[in-house]
JSON list of C-alpha atoms and ligand atoms in Angstrom, two decimals:
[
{"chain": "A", "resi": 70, "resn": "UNK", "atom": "CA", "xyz": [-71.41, 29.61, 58.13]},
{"chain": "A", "resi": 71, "resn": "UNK", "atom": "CA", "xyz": [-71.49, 27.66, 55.17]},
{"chain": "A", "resi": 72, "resn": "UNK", "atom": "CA", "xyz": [-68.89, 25.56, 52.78]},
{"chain": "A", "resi": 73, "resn": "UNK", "atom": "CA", "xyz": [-69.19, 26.97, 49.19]},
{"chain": "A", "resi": 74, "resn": "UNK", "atom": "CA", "xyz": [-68.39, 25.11, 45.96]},
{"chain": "A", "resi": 75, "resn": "UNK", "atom": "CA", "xyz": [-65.51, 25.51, 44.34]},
{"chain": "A", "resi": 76, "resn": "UNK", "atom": "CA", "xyz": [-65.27, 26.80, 41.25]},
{"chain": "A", "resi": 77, "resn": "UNK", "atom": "CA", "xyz": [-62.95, 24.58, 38.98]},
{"chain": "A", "resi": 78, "resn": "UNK", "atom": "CA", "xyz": [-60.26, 25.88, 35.94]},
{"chain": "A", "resi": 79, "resn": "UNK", "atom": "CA", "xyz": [-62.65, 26.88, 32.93]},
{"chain": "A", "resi": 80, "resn": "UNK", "atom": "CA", "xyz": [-65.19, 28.59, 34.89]},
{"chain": "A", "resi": 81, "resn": "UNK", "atom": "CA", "xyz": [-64.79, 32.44, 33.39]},
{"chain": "A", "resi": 82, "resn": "UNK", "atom": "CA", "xyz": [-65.03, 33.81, 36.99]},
{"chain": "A", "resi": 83, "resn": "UNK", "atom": "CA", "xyz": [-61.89, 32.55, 36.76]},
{"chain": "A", "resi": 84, "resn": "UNK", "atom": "CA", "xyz": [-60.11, 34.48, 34.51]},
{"chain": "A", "resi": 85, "resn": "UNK", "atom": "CA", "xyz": [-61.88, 37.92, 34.92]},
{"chain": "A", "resi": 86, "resn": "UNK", "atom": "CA", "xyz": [-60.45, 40.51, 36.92]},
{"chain": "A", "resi": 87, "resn": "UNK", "atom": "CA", "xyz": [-62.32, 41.13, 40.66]},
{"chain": "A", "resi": 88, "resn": "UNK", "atom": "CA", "xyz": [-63.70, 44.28, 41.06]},
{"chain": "A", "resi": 89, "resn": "UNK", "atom": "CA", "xyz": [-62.86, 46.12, 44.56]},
{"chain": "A", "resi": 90, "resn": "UNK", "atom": "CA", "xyz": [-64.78, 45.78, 47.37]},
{"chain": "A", "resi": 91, "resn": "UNK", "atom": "CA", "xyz": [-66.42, 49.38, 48.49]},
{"chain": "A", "resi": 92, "resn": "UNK", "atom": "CA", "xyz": [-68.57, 48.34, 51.25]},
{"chain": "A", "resi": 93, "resn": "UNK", "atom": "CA", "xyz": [-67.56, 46.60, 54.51]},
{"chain": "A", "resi": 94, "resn": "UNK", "atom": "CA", "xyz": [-70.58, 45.14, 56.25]},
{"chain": "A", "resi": 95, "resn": "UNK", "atom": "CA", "xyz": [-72.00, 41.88, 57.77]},
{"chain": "A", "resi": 96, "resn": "UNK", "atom": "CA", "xyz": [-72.36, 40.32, 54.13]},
{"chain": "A", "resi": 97, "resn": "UNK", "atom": "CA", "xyz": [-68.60, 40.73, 53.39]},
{"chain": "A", "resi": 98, "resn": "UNK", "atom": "CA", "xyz": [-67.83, 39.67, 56.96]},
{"chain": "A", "resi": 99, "resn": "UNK", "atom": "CA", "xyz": [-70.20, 36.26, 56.14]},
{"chain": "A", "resi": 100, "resn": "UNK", "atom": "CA", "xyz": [-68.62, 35.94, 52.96]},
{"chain": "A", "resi": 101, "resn": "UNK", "atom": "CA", "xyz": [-64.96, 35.70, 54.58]},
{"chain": "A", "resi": 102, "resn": "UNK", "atom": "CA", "xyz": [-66.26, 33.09, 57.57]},
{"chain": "A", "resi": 103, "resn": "UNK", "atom": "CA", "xyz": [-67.08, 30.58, 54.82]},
{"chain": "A", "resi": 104, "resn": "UNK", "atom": "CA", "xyz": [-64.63, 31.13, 52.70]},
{"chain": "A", "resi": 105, "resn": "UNK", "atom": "CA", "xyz": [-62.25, 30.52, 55.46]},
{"chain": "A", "resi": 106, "resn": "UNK", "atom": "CA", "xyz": [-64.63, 27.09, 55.89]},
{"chain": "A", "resi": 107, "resn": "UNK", "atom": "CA", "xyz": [-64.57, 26.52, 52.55]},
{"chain": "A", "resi": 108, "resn": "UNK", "atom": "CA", "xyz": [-60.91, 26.84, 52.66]},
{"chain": "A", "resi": 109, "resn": "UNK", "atom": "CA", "xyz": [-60.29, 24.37, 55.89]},
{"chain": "A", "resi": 110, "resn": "UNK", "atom": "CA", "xyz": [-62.47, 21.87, 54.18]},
{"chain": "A", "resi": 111, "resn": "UNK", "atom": "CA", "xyz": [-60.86, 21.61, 51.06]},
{"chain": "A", "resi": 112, "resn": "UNK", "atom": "CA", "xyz": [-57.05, 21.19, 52.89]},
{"chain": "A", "resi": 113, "resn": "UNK", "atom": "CA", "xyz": [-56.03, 24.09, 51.10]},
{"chain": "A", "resi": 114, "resn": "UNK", "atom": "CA", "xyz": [-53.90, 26.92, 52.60]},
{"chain": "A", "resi": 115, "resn": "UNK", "atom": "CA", "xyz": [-55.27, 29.87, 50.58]},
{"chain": "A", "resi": 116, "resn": "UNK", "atom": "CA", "xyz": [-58.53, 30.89, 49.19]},
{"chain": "A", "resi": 117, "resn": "UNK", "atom": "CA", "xyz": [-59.78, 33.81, 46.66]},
{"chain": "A", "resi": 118, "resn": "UNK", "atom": "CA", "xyz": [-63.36, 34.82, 46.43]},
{"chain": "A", "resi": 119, "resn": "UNK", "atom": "CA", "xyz": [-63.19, 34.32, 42.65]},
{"chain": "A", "resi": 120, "resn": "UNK", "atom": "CA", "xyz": [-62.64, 30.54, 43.53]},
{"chain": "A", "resi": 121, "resn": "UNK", "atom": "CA", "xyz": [-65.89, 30.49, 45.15]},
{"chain": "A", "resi": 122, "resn": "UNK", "atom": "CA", "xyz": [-67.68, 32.42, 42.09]},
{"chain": "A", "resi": 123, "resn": "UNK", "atom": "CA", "xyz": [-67.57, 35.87, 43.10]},
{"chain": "A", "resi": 124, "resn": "UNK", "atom": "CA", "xyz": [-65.65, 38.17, 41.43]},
{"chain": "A", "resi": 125, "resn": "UNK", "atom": "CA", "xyz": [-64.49, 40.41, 44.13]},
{"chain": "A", "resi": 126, "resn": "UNK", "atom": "CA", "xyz": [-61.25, 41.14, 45.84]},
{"chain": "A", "resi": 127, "resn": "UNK", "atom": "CA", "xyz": [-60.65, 39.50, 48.74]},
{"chain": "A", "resi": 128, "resn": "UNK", "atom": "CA", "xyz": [-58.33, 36.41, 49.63]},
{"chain": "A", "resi": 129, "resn": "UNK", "atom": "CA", "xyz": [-58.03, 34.50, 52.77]},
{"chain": "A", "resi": 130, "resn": "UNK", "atom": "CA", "xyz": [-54.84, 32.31, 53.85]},
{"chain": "A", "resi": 131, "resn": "UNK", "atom": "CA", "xyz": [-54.22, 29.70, 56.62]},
{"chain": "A", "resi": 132, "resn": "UNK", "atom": "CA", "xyz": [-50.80, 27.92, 56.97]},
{"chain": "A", "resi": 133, "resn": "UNK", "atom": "CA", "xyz": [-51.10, 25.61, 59.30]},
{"chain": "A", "resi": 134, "resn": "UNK", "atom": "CA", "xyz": [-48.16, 23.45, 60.97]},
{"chain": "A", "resi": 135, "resn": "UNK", "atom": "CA", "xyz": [-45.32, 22.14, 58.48]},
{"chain": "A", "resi": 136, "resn": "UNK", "atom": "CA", "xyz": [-42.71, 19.75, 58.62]},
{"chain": "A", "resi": 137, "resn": "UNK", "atom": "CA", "xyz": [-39.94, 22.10, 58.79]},
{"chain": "A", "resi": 138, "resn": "UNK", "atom": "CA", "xyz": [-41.35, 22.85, 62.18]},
{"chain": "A", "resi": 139, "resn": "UNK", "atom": "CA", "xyz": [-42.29, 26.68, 60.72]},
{"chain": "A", "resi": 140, "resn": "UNK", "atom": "CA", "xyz": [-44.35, 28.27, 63.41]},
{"chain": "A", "resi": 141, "resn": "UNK", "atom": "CA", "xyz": [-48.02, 28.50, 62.12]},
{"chain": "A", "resi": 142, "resn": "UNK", "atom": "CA", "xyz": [-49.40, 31.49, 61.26]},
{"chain": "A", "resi": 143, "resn": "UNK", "atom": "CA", "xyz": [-52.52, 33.18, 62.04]},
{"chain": "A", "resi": 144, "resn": "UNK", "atom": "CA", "xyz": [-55.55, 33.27, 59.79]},
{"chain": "A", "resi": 145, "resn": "UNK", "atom": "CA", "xyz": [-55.46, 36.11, 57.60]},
{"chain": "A", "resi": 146, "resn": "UNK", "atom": "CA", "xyz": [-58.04, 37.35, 55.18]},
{"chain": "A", "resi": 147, "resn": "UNK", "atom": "CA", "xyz": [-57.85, 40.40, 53.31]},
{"chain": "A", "resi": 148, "resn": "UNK", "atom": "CA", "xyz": [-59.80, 42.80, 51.51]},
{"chain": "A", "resi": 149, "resn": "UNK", "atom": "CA", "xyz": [-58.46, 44.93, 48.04]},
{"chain": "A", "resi": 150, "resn": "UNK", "atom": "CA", "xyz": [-54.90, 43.54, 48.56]},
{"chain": "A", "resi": 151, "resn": "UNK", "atom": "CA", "xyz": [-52.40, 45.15, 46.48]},
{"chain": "A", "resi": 152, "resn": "UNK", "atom": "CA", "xyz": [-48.25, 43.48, 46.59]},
{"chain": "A", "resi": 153, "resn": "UNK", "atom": "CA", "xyz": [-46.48, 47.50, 46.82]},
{"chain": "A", "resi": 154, "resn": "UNK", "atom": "CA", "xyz": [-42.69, 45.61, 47.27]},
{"chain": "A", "resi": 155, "resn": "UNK", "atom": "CA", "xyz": [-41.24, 41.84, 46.69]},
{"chain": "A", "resi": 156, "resn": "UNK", "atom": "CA", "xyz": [-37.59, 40.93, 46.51]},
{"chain": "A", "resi": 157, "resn": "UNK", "atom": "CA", "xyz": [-34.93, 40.81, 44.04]},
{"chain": "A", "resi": 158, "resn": "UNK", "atom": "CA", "xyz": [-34.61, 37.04, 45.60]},
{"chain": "A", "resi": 159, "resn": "UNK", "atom": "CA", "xyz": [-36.81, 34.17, 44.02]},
{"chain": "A", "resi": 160, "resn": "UNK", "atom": "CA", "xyz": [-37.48, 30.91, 44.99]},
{"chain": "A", "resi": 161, "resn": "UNK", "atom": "CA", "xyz": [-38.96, 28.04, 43.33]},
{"chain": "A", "resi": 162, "resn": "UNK", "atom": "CA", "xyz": [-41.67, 25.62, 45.00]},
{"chain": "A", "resi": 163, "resn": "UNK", "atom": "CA", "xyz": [-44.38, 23.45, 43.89]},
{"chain": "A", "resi": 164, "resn": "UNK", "atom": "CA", "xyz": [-47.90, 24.62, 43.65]},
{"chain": "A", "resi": 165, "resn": "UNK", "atom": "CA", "xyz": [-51.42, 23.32, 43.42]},
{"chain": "A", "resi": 166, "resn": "UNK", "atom": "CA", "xyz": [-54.91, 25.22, 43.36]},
{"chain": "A", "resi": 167, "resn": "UNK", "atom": "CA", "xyz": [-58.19, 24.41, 44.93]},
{"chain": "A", "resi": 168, "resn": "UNK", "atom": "CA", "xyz": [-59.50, 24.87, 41.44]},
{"chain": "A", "resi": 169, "resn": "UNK", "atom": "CA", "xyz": [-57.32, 23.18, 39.62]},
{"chain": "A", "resi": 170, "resn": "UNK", "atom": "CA", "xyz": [-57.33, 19.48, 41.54]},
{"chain": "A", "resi": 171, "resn": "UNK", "atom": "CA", "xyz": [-55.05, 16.96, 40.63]},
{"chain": "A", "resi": 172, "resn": "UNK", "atom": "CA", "xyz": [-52.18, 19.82, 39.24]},
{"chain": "A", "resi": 173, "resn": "UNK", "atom": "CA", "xyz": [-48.99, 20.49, 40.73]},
{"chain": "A", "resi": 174, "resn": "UNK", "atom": "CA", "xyz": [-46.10, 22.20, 38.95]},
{"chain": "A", "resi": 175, "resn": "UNK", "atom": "CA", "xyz": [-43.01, 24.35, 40.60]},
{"chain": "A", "resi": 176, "resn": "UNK", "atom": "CA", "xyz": [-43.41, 28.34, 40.11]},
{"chain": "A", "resi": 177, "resn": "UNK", "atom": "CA", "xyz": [-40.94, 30.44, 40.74]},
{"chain": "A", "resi": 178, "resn": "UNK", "atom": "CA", "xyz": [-41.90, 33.96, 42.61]},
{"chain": "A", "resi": 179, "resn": "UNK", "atom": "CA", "xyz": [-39.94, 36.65, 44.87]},
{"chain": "A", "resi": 180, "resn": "UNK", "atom": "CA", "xyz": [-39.00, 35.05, 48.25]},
{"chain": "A", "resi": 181, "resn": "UNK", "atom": "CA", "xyz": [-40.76, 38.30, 49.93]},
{"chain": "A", "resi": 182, "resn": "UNK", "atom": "CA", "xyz": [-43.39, 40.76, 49.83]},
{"chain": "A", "resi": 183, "resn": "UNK", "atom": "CA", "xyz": [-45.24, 43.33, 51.31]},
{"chain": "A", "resi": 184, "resn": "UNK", "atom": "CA", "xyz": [-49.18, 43.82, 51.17]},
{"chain": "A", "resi": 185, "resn": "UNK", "atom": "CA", "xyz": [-51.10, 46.59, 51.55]},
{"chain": "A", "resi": 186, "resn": "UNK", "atom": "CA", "xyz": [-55.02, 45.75, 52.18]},
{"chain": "A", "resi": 187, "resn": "UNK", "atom": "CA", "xyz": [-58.32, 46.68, 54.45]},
{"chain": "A", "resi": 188, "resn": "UNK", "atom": "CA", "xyz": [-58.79, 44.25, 56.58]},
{"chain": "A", "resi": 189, "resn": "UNK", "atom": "CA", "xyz": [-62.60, 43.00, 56.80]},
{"chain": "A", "resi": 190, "resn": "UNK", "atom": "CA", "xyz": [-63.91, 46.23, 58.76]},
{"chain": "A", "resi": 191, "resn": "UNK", "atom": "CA", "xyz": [-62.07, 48.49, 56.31]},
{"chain": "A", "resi": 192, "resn": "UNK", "atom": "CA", "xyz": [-59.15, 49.31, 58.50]},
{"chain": "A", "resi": 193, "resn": "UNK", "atom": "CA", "xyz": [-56.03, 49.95, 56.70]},
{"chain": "A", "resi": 194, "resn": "UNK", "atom": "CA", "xyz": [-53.01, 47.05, 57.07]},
{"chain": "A", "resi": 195, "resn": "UNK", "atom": "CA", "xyz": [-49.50, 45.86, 55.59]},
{"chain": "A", "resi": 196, "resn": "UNK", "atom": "CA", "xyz": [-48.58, 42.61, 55.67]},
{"chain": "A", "resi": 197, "resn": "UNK", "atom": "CA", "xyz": [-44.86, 41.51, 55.76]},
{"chain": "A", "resi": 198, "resn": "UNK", "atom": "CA", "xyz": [-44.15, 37.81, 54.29]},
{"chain": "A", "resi": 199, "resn": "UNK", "atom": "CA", "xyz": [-41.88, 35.41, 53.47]},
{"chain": "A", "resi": 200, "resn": "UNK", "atom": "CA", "xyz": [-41.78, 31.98, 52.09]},
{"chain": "A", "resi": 201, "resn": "UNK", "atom": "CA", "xyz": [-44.57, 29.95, 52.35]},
{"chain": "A", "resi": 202, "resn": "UNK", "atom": "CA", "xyz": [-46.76, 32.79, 53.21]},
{"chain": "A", "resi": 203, "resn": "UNK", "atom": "CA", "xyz": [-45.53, 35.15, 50.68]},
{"chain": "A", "resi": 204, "resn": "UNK", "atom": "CA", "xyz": [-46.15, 32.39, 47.93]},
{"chain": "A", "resi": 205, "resn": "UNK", "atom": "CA", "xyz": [-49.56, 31.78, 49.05]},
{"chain": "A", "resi": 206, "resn": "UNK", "atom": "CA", "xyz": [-50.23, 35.40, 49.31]},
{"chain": "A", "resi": 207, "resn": "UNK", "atom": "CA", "xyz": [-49.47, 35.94, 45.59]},
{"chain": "A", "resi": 208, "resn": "UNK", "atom": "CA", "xyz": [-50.77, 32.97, 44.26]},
{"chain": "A", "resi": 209, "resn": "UNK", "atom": "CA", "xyz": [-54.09, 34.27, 45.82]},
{"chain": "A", "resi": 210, "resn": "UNK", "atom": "CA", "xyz": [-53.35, 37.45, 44.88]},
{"chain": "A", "resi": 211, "resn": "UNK", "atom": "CA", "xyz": [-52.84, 36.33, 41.23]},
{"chain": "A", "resi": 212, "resn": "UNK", "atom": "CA", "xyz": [-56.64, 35.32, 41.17]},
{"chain": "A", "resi": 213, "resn": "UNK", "atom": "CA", "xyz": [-58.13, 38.55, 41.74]},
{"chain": "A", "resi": 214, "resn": "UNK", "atom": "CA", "xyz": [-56.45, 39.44, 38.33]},
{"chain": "A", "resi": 215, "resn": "UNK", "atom": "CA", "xyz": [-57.78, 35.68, 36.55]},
{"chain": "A", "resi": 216, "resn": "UNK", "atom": "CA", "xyz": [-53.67, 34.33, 36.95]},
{"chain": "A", "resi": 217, "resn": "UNK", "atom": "CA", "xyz": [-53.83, 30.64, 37.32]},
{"chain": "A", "resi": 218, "resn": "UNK", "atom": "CA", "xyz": [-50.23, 29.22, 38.89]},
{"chain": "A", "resi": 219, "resn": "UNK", "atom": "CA", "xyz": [-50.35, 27.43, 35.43]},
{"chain": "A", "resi": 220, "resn": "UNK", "atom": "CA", "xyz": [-49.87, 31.19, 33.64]},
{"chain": "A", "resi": 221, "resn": "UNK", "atom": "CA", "xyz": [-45.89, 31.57, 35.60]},
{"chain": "A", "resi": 222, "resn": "UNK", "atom": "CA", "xyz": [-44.63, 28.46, 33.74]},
{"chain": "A", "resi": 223, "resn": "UNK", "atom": "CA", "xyz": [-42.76, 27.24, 30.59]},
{"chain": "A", "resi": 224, "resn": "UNK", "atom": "CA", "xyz": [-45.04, 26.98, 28.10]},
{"chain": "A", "resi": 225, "resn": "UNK", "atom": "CA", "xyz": [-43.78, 23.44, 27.56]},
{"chain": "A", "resi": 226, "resn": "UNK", "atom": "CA", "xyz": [-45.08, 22.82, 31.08]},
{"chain": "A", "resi": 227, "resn": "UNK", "atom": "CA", "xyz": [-48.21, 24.54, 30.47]},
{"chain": "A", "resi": 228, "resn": "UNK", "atom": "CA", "xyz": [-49.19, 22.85, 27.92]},
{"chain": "A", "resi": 229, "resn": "UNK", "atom": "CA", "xyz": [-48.51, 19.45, 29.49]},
{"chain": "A", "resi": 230, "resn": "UNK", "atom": "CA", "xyz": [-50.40, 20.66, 32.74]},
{"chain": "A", "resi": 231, "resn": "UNK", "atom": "CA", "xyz": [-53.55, 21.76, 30.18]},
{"chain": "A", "resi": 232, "resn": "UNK", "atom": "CA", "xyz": [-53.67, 18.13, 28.89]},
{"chain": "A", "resi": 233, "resn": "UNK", "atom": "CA", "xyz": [-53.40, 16.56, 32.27]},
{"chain": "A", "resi": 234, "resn": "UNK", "atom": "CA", "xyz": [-56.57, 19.13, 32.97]},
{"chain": "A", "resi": 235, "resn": "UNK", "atom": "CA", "xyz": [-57.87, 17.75, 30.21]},
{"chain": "A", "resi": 236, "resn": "UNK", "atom": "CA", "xyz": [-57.84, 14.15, 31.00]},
{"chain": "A", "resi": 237, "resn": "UNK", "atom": "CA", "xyz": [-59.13, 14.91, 34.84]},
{"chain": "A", "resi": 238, "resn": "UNK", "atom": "CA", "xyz": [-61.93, 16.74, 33.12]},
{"chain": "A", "resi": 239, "resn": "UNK", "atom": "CA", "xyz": [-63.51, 13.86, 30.89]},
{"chain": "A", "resi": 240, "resn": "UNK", "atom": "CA", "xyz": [-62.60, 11.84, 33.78]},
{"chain": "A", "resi": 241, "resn": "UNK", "atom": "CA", "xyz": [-64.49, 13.62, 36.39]},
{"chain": "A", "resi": 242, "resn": "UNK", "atom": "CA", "xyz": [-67.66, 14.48, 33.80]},
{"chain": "A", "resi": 243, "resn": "UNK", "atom": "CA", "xyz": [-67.68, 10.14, 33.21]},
{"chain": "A", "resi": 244, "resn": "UNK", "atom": "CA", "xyz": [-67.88, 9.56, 36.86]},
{"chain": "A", "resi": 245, "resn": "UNK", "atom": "CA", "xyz": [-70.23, 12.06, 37.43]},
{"chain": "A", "resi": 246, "resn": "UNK", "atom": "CA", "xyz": [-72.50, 10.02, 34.59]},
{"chain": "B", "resi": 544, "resn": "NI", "atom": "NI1", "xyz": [-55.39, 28.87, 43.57]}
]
């Protein structure tokens, strides 16, 4: 197992669509124990290969305990996931990104949704979510086809995120030297 970098907003990994993935072996099954590493070691609660500079479909999410004493969930990684249903019902909550440190703005998505993936030996599943792990399963979602949480607001809000993104940038590349 091994932590891999992080890809940050700008990278053009980023923004391209993931191809599928067509062949489950011990490489894909490697690829989803780090990124699930990767994941636990950055505090983050959802991961997309694309994050980690490979542009193929496959996500992996971990919520973890919350204050609202939601039960936690078990790991989940999946492979070619595709959202086939989500509710009429929408909900607004703040986001961040792995690769977009320092950002946080409130999205608005459907409240539910069902998935239809492989799972990592290429076994057919559907996953039924809500809340929390519906949100993080389309904001991971959203990478596999280059959408940043920063695409599903105002513009106004965009563009103030952008400059903030901006600033962290120059920031980052002056400490760096
Ligand atoms: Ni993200």
């Amino acid at each position: 197992m091994a932590i891999r970098e992080i890809v940050y907003m700008g990278d053009p990994v980023l923004r391209a669509p993931a191809e599928d993935v067509t062949v489950f072996d011990k490489d894909l099954g490697a690829l989803i124990r780090d990124m699930f590493e990767t994941m636990y070691h950055a505090d983050g609660i959802g991961l997309a290969a694309p994050q980690v500079g490979l542009s193929l479909r496959v996500i992996v999410v971990g919520l973890r305990g919350h204050d609202d004493g939601e039960l936690e969930q078990q790991p989940l990684a999946l492979v070619n996931p595709i959202v086939t249903w989500e509710s009429k019902e929408v909900a607004k909550q703040s986001e961040g990104c792995l690769s977009i440190p320092g950002l946080e703005e409130v999205v608005q998505r459907p409240v539910s949704v069902r998935v239809e993936a492989k799972d990592p030996d290429g076994n057919d599943i559907i996953v039924e979510a809500d809340d929390l792990l519906a949100r993080a399963l389309q904001h991971e979602i959203d990478h596999l086809d280059g959408i940043l949480f920063i695409d599903r607001v105002s513009m106004l809000k965009r563009r103030m995120l952008l400059k903030k993104w901006k600033k962290i940038e120059a920031e980052a590349s002056v400490d760096t030297g």
